CSV table of C-alpha atoms and ligand atoms in Angstrom, one decimal:
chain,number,residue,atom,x,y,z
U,1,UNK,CA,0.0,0.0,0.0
U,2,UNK,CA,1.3,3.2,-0.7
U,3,UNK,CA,1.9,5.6,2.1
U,4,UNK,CA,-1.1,8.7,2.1
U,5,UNK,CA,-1.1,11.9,3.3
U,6,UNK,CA,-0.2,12.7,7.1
U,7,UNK,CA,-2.9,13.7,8.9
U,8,UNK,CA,-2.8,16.0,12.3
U,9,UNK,CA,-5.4,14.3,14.8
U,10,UNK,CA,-6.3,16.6,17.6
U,11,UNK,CA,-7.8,14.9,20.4
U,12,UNK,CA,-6.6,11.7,18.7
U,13,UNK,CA,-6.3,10.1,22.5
U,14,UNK,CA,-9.6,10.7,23.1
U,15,UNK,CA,-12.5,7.9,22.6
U,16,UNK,CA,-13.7,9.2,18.9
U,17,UNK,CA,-10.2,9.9,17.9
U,18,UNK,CA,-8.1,7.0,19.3
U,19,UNK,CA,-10.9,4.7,16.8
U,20,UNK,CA,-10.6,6.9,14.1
U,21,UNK,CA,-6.5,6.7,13.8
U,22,UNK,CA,-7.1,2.7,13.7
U,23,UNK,CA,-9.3,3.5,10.8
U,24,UNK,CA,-6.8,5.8,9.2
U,25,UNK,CA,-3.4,4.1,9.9
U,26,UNK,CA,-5.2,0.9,8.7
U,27,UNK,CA,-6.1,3.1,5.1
U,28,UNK,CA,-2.4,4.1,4.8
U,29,UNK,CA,-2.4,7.4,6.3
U,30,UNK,CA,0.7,8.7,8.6
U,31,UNK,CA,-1.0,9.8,11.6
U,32,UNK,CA,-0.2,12.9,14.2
U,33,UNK,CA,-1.6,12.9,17.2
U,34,UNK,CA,-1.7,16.2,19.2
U,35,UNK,CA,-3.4,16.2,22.5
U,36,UNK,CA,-2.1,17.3,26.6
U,37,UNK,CA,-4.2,14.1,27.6
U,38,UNK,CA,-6.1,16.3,29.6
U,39,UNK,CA,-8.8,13.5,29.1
U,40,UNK,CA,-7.2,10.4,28.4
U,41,UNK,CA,-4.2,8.5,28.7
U,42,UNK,CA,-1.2,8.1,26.5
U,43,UNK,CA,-1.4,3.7,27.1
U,44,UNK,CA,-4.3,4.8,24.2
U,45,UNK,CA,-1.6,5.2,21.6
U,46,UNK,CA,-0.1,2.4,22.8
U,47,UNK,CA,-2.9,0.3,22.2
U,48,UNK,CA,-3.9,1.9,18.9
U,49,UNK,CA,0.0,0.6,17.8
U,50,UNK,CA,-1.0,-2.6,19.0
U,51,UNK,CA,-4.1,-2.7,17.2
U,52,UNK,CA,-3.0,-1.7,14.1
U,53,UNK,CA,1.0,-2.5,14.1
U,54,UNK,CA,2.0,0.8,12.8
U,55,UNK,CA,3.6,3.5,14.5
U,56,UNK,CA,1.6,7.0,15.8
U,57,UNK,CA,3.7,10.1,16.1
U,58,UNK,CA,2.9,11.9,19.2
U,59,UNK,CA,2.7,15.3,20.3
U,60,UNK,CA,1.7,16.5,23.7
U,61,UNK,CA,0.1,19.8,23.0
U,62,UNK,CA,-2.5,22.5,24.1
U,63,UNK,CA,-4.3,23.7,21.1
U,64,UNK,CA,-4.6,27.2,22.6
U,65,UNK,CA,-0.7,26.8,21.6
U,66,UNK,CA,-0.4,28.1,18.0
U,67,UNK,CA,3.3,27.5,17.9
U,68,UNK,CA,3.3,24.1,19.0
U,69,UNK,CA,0.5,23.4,16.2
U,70,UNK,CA,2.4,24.9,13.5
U,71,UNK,CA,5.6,23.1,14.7
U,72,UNK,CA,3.7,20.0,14.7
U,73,UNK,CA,1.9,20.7,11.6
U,74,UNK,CA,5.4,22.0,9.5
U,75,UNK,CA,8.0,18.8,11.5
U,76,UNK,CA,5.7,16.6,9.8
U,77,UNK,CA,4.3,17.5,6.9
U,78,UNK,CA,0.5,17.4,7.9
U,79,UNK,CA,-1.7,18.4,4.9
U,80,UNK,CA,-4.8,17.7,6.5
U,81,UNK,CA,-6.5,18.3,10.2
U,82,UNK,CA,-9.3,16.3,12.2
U,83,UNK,CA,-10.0,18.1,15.0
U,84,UNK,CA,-11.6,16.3,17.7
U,85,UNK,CA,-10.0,17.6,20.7
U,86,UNK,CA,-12.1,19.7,23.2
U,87,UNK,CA,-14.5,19.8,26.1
U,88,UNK,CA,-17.5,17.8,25.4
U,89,UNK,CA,-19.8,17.9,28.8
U,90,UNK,CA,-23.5,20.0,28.9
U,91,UNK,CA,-23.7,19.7,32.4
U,92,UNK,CA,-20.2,20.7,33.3
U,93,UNK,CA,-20.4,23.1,30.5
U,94,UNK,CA,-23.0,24.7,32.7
U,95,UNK,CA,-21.2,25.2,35.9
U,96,UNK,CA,-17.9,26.6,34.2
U,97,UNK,CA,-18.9,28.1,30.5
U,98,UNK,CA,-15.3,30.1,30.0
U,99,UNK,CA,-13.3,27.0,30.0
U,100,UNK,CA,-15.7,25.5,26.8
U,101,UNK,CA,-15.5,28.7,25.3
U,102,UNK,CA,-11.6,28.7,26.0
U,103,UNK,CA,-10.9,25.2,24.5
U,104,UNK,CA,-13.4,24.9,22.2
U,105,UNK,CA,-14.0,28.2,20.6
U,106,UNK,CA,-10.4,29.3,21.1
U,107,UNK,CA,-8.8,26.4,20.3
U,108,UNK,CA,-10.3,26.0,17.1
U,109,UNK,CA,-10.0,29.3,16.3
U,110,UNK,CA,-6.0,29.3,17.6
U,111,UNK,CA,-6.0,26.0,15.4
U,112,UNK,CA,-7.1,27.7,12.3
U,113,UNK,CA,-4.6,30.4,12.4
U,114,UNK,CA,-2.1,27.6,13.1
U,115,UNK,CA,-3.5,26.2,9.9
U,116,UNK,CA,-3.6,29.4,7.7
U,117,UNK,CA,-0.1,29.6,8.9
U,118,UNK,CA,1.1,26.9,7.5
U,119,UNK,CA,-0.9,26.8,4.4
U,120,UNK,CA,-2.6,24.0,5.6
U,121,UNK,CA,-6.3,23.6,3.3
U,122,UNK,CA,-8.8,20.3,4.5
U,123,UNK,CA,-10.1,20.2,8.2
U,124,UNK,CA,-12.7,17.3,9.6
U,125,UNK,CA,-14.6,19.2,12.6
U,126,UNK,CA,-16.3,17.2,15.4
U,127,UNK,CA,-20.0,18.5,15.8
U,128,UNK,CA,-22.5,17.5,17.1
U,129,UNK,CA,-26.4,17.0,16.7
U,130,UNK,CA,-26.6,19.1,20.0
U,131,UNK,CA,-26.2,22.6,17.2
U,132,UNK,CA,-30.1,21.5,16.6
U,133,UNK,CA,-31.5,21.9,19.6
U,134,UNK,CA,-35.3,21.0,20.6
U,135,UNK,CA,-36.1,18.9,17.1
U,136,UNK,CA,-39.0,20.8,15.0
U,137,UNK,CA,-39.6,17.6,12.7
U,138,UNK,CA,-37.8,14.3,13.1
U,139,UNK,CA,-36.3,12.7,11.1
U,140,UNK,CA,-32.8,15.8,11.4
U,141,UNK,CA,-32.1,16.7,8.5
U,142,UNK,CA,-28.9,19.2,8.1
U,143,UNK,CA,-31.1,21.8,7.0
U,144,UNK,CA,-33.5,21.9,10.2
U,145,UNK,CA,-32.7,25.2,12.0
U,146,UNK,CA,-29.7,25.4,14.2
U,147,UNK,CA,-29.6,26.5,18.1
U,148,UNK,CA,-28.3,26.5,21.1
U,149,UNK,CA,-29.5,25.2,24.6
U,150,UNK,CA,-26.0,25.1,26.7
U,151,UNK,CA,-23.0,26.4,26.8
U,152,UNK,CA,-21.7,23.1,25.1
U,153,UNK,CA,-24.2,23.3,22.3
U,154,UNK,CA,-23.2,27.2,22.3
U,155,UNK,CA,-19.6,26.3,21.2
U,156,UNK,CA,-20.2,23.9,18.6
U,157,UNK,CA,-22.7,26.3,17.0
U,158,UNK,CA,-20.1,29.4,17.3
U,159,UNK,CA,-17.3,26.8,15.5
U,160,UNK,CA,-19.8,25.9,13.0
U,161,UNK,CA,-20.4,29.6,12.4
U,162,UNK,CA,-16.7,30.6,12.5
U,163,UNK,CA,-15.9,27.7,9.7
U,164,UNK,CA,-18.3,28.6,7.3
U,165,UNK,CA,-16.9,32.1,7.4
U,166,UNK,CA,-13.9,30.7,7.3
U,167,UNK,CA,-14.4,28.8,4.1
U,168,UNK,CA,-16.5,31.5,2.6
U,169,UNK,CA,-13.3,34.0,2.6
U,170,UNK,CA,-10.5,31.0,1.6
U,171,UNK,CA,-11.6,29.3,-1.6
U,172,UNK,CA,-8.9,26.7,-1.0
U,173,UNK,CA,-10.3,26.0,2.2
U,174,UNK,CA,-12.3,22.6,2.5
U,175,UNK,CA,-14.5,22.2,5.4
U,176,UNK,CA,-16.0,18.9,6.6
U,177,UNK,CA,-18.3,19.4,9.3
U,178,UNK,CA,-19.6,15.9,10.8
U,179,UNK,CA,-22.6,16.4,13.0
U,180,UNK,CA,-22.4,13.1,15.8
U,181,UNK,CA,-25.2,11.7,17.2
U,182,UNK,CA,-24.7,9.2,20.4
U,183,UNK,CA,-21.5,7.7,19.6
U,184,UNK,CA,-21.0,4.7,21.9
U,185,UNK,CA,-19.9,0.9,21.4
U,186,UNK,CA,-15.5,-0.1,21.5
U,187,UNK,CA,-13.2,-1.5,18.8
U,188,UNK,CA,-14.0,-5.2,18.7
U,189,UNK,CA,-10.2,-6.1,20.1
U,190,UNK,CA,-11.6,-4.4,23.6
U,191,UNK,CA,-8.0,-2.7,23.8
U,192,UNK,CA,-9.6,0.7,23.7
U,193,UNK,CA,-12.8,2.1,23.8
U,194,UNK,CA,-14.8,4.9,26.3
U,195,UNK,CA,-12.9,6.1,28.8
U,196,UNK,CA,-14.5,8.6,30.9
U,197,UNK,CA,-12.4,10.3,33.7
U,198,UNK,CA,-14.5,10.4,37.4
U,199,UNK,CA,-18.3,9.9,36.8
U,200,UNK,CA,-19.5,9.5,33.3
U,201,UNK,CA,-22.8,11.0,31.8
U,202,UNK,CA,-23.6,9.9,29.1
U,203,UNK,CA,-26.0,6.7,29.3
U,204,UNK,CA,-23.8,4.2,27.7
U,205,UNK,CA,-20.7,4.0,29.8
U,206,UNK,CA,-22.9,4.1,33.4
U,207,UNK,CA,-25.1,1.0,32.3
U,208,UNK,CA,-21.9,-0.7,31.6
U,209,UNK,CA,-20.1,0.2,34.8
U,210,UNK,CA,-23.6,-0.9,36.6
U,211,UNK,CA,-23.2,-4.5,34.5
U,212,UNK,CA,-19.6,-4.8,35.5
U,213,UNK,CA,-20.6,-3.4,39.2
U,214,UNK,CA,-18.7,-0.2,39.7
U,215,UNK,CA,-22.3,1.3,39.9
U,216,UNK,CA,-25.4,-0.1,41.7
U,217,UNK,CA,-27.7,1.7,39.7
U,218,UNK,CA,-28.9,3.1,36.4
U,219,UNK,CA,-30.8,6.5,37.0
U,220,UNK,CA,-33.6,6.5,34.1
U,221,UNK,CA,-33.9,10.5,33.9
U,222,UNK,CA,-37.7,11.0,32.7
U,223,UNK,CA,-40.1,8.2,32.2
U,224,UNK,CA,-43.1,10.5,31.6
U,225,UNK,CA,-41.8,11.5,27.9
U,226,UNK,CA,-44.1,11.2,25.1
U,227,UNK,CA,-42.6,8.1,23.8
U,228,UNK,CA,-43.5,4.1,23.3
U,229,UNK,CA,-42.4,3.4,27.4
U,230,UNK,CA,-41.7,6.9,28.5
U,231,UNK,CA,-38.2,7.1,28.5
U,232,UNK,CA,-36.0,9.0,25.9
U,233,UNK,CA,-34.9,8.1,22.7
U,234,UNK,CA,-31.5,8.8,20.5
U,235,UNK,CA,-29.8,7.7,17.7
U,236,UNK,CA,-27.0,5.6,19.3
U,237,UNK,CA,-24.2,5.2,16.7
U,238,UNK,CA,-21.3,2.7,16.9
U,239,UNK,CA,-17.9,4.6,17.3
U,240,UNK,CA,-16.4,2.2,14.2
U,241,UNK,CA,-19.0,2.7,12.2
U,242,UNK,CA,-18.3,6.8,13.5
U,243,UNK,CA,-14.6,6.3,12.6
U,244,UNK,CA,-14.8,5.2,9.0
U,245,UNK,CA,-17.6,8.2,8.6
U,246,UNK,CA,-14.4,10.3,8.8
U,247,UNK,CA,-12.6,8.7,6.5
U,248,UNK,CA,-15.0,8.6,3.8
U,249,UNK,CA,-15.4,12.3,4.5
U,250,UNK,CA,-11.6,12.2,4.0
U,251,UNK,CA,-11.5,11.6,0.7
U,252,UNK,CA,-15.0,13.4,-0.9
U,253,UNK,CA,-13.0,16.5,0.8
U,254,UNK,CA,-10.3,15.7,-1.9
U,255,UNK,CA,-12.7,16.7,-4.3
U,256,UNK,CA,-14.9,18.9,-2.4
U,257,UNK,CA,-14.7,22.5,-1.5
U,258,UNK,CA,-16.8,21.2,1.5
U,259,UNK,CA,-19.6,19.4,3.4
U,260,UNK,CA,-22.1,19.0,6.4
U,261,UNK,CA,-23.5,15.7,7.5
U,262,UNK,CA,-25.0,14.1,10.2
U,263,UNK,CA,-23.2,10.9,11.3
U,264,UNK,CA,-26.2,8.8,12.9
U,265,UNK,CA,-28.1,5.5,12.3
U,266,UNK,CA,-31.5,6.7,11.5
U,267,UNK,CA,-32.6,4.9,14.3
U,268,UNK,CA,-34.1,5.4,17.9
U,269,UNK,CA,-34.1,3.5,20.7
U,270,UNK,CA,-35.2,4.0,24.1
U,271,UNK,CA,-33.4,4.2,27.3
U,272,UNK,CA,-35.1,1.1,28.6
U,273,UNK,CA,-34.5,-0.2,25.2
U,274,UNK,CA,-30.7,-0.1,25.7
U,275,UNK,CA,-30.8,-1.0,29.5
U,276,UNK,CA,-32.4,-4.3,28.0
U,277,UNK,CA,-30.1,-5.5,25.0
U,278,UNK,CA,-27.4,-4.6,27.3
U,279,UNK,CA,-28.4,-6.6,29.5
U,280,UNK,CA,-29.0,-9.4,26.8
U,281,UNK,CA,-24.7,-8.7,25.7
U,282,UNK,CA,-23.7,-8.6,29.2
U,283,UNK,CA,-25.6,-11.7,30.6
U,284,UNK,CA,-26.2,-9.3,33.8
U,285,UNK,CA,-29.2,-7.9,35.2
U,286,UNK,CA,-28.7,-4.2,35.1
U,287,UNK,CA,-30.8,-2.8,37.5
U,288,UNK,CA,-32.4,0.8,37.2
U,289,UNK,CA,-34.1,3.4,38.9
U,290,UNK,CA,-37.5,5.8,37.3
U,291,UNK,CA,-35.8,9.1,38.0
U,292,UNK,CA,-37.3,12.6,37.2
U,293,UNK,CA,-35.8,14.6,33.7
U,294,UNK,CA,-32.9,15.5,33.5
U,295,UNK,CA,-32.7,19.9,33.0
U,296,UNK,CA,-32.5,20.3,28.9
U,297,UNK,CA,-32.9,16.9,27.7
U,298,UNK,CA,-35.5,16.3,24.5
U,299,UNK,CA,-38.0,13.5,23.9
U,300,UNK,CA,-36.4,12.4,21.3
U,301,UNK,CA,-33.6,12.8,18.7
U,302,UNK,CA,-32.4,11.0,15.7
U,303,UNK,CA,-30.8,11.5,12.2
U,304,UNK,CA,-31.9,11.6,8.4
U,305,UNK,CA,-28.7,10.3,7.3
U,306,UNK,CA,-29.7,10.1,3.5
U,307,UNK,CA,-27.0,13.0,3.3
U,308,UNK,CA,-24.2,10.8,4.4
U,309,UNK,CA,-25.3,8.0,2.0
U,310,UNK,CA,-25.5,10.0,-1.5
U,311,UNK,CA,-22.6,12.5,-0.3
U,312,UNK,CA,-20.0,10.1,1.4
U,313,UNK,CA,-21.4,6.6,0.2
U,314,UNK,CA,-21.3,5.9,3.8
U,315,UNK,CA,-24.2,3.7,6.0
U,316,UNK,CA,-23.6,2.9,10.1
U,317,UNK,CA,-22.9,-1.0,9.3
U,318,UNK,CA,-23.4,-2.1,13.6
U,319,UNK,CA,-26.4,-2.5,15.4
U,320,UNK,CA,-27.4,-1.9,19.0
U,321,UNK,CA,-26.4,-5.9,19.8
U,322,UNK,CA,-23.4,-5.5,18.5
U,323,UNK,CA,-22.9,-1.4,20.4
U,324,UNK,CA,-23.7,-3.3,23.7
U,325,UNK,CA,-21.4,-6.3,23.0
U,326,UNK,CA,-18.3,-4.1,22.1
U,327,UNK,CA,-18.7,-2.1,24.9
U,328,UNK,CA,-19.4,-4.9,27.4
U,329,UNK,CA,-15.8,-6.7,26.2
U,330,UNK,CA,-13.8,-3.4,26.2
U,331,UNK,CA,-15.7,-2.9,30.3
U,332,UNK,CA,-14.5,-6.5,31.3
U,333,UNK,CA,-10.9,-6.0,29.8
U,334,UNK,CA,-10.8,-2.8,31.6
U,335,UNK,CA,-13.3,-2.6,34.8
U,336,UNK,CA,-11.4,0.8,35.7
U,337,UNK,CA,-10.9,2.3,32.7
U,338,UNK,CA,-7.3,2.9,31.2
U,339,UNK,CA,-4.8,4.8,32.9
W,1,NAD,P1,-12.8,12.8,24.5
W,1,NAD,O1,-12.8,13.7,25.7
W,1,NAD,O2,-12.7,11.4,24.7
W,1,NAD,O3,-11.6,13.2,23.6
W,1,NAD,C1,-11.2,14.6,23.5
W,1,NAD,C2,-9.6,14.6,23.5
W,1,NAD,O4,-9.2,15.9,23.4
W,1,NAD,C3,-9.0,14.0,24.8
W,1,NAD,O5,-8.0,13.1,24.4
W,1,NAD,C4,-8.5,15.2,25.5
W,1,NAD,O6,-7.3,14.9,26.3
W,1,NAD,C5,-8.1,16.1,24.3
W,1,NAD,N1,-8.1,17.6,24.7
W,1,NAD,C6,-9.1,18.3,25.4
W,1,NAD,N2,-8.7,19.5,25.5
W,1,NAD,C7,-7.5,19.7,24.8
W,1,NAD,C8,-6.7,20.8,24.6
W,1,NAD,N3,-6.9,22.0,25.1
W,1,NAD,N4,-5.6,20.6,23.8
W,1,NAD,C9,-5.3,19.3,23.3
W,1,NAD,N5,-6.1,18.3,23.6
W,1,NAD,C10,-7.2,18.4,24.3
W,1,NAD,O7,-14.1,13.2,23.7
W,1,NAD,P2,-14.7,12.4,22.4
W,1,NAD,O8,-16.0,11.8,22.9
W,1,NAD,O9,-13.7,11.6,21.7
W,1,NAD,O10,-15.2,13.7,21.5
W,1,NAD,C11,-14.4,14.1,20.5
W,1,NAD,C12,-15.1,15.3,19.8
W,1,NAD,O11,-16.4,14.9,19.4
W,1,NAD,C13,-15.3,16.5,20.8
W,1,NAD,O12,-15.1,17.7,20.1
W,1,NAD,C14,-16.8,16.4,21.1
W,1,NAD,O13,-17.4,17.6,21.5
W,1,NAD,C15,-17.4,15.8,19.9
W,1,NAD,N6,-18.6,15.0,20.1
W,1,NAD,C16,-18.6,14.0,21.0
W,1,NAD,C17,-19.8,13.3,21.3
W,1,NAD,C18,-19.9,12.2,22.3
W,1,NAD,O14,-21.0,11.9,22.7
W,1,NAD,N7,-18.8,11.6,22.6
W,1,NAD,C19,-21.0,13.7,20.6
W,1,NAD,C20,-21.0,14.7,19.7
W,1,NAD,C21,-19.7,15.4,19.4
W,2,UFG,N1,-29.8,8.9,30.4
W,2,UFG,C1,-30.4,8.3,31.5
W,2,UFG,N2,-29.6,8.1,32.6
W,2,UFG,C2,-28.3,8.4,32.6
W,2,UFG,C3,-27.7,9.0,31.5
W,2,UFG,C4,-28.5,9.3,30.4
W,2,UFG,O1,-31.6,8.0,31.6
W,2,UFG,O2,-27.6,8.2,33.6
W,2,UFG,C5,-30.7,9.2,29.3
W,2,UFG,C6,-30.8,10.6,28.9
W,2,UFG,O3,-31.8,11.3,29.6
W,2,UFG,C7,-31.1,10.5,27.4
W,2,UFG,C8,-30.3,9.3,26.9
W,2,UFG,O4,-30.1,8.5,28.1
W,2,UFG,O5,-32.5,10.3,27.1
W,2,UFG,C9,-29.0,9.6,26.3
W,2,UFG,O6,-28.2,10.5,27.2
W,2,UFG,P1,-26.7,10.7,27.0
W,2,UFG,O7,-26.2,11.6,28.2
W,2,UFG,O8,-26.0,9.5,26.8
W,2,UFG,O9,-26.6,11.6,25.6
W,2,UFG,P2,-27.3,12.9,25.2
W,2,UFG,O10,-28.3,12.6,24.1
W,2,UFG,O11,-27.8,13.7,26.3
W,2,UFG,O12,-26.1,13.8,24.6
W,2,UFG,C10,-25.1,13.2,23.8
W,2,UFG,C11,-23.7,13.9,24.1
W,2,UFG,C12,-23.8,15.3,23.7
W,2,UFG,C13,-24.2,15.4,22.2
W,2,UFG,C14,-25.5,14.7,22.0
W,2,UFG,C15,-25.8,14.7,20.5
W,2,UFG,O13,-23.4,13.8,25.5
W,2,UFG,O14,-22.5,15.9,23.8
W,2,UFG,O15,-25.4,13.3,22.4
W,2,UFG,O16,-27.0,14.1,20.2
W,2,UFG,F1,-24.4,16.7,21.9
C-alpha cells in the first residue's frame, strides 16, 4: 500500500479519535496525534500501535498553543486536520462556560490560524447534533434550524459559524463538518474504547459500569416523555462505524470545497431499550431506577442520514447488539478504565 497523506489528529487520545487513527493508519495514512491528555491516557496510543502494528507520532500539545500546532503541523508534513479535541460535557459546560468557550471556541479558532499559517487547506470538525437543539420535525435533517441550549451546544454552533466564514473568505479551504449523534460501542479487540475520567454522563458507559458493578444503579432520567415506554430516545451510533464516517469524509474532501453531514443510524431506541439488549450482551441484570428529567434533555432525537449516504457513500454498518457487546468486552478487559 502506498503511504497517504499525514494527517494532524487533535484529540486523537480521546475515545472518537483513538478509533478513528485505527481507521486511518489501517487506510495508509501517517497519523499525528496532538493532544495534553487532559482527558485520556497516552497507554491509548499504545494500544492503537498494537491494534494496528503501525507507529503513531505523538505530540503533547495545548491547542490554545499556536506554535506548537504549527511546529507540529510543519515537522511533519501534515496536509490535513481532524480536529476532535475539546471539552464535550453539557452539564459541566454549565457550571464553568469560560473553559468551553476557552478550548473549544479558542482552540479552534487558535487551530485555524495555526492552519492558515502553514498553508494547511482540509479540516474534519467534530459536531454535534446538540447545534439542533429542541427537534422541529424528526427525522434531522442538516437543514433543520440550528440552536443552542447550553453552553456546550453554544460552542459547537459558534465553530460551525466561525468555519463557514472561514471557508467563505478562503476558496482553498475545504470544510467537513460531521454532525455526531450518540457515539457509543469499543473497537472489537476491547484494547480501547470509552474512557471517561471520574463519573460518566452519558448513558452508555454508566449501564456498563452498573453491568460490571462499579455502579449499583442506572438513574432513568424521565419516564413520563411522550414516547412508546416513556423514556428517551437517540440515535446511538457505533464509534467504528463513527470512525470510517471520517474517512470517507476524508476523501470526498479531496474533491470537495466542503460538506455538512450528520453521522447517525437513523434509528431510535429508548433508554429502557438499551438497558435491556445490554443486558442481553452482558448476561447481567442491570438494575435501574425511574428518576425525574434531566434539565435540557428532549423527547427524542435521531438523524436523516440520506445526506451521508448519496454524499459520502457511507451507511452505520453495527447494530445496538453489537454497540452493547463491544462495549461490554472493552468494560471486562478494563473494569477501571485505562490509565
Ligand atoms: P474525549 O474527551 O474522549 O476526547 C477529546 C480529546 O481531546 C481528549 O483526548 C483530550 O485529552 C483532548 N483535549 C481536550 N482539551 C484539549 C486541549 N486543550 N488541547 C489538546 N487536547 C485536548 O471526547 P470524544 O468523545 O472523543 O469527543 C471528540 C469530539 O467529538 C469533541 O469535540 C466532542 O465535542 C465531539 N462530540 C462528542 C460526542 C460524544 O458523545 N462523545 C457527541 C458529539 C460530538
Ligand atoms: N440517560 C439516563 N440516565 C443516565 C444518562 C442518560 O436516563 O444516567 C438518558 C438521557 O436522559 C437521554 C439518553 O439517556 O435520554 C442519552 O443520554 P446521553 O447523556 O448518553 O446523551 P445525550 O443525548 O444527552 O447527549 C449526547 C452527548 C452530547 C451530544 C448529543 C448529541 O453527550 O454531547 O449526544 O446528540 F451533543
Amino acid at each position: 500500500m502506498t503511504l497517504k497523506k499525514n494527517v494532524l489528529v487533535t484529540g486523537g487520545a480521546g475515545y472518537i479519535g483513538s478509533h478513528t487513527c485505527i481507521e486511518l493508519l489501517n487506510s495508509g495514512y501517517g497519523v499525528v496525534v496532538f493532544d495534553n491528555f487532559s482527558n485520556s491516557y497516552p497507554e491509548t496510543i499504545r494500544r492503537i500501535e498494537k491494534i494496528t502494528g503501525k507507529s503513531v507520532i505523538l505530540f503533547r500539545g495545548d491547542i490554545r498553543d499556536q506554535k506548537s500546532l504549527e511546529y507540529s503541523l510543519e515537522r511533519f508534513g501534515c496536509s490535513i486536520v481532524l480536529h476532535f479535541a475539546g471539552l464535550k460535557a453539557v452539564s459541566d459546560s454549565i457550571l464553568r462556560p469560560l473553559e468551553y468557550y476557552d478550548i473549544n471556541v479558542m482552540g479552534t479558532l487558535t487551530l485555524l490560524r495555526a492552519m492558515q499559517a502553514k498553508g494547511v487547506e482540509a479540516l474534519v470538525f467534530s459536531s454535534s447534533a446538540t447545534v439542533y437543539g429542541e427537534p422541529c420535525t424528526l427525522p434531522l435533517t442538516e437543514d433543520h434550524s440550528l440552536t443552542a441550549i447550553n453552553p456546550y451546544g453554544r460552542t459547537k454552533l459558534i465553530i460551525e459559524d466561525m468555519l463557514r466564514d472561514f471557508q467563505a473568505s478562503s476558496p482553498l479551504m475545504r470544510i467537513a463538518i460531521l454532525r455526531y449523534f450518540n457515539p457509543v460501542g469499543a473497537h472489537e479487540s476491547g484494547l480501547i474504547g470509552e474512557n471517561p475520567l471520574g463519573v460518566p454522563n452519558n448513558l452508555m458507559p454508566i449501564v456498563a459500569q452498573v453491568a460490571v458493578g462499579l455502579r449499583e444503579v442506572v438513574n432513568i432520567w424521565g419516564s413520563d416523555y411522550p414516547t412508546p415506554d416513556g423514556t428517551g430516545i437517540r440515535d446511538y451510533i457505533h464509534v467504528v462505524d463513527l470512525a470510517q464516517g471520517h474517512l470517507r469524509a476524508l476523501e470526498v474532501l479531496e474533491r470537495s470545497e466542503g460538506l455538512t453531514v450528520n453521522l447517525g443510524t437513523g434509528v431510535g431506541y429508548s433508554v429502557l431499550e438499551v438497558i435491556k439488549a445490554f443486558s442481553v450482551a452482558s448476561g447481567r441484570a442491570i438494575p435501574y431506577v425511574l428518576a425525574p428529567r434531566r434539565p435540557g434533555d428532549v423527547a427524542v432525537c435521531f438523524a436523516d442520514p440520506s445526506r451521508a449516504t448519496t454524499l459520502l457513500k457511507w451507511k452505520a454498518q453495527r447494530d445496538l447488539a453489537a454497540m452493547c457487546a463491544d462495549t461490554w468486552r472493552f468494560q471486562q478487559a478494563n473494569p477501571k478504565g485505562l490509565s
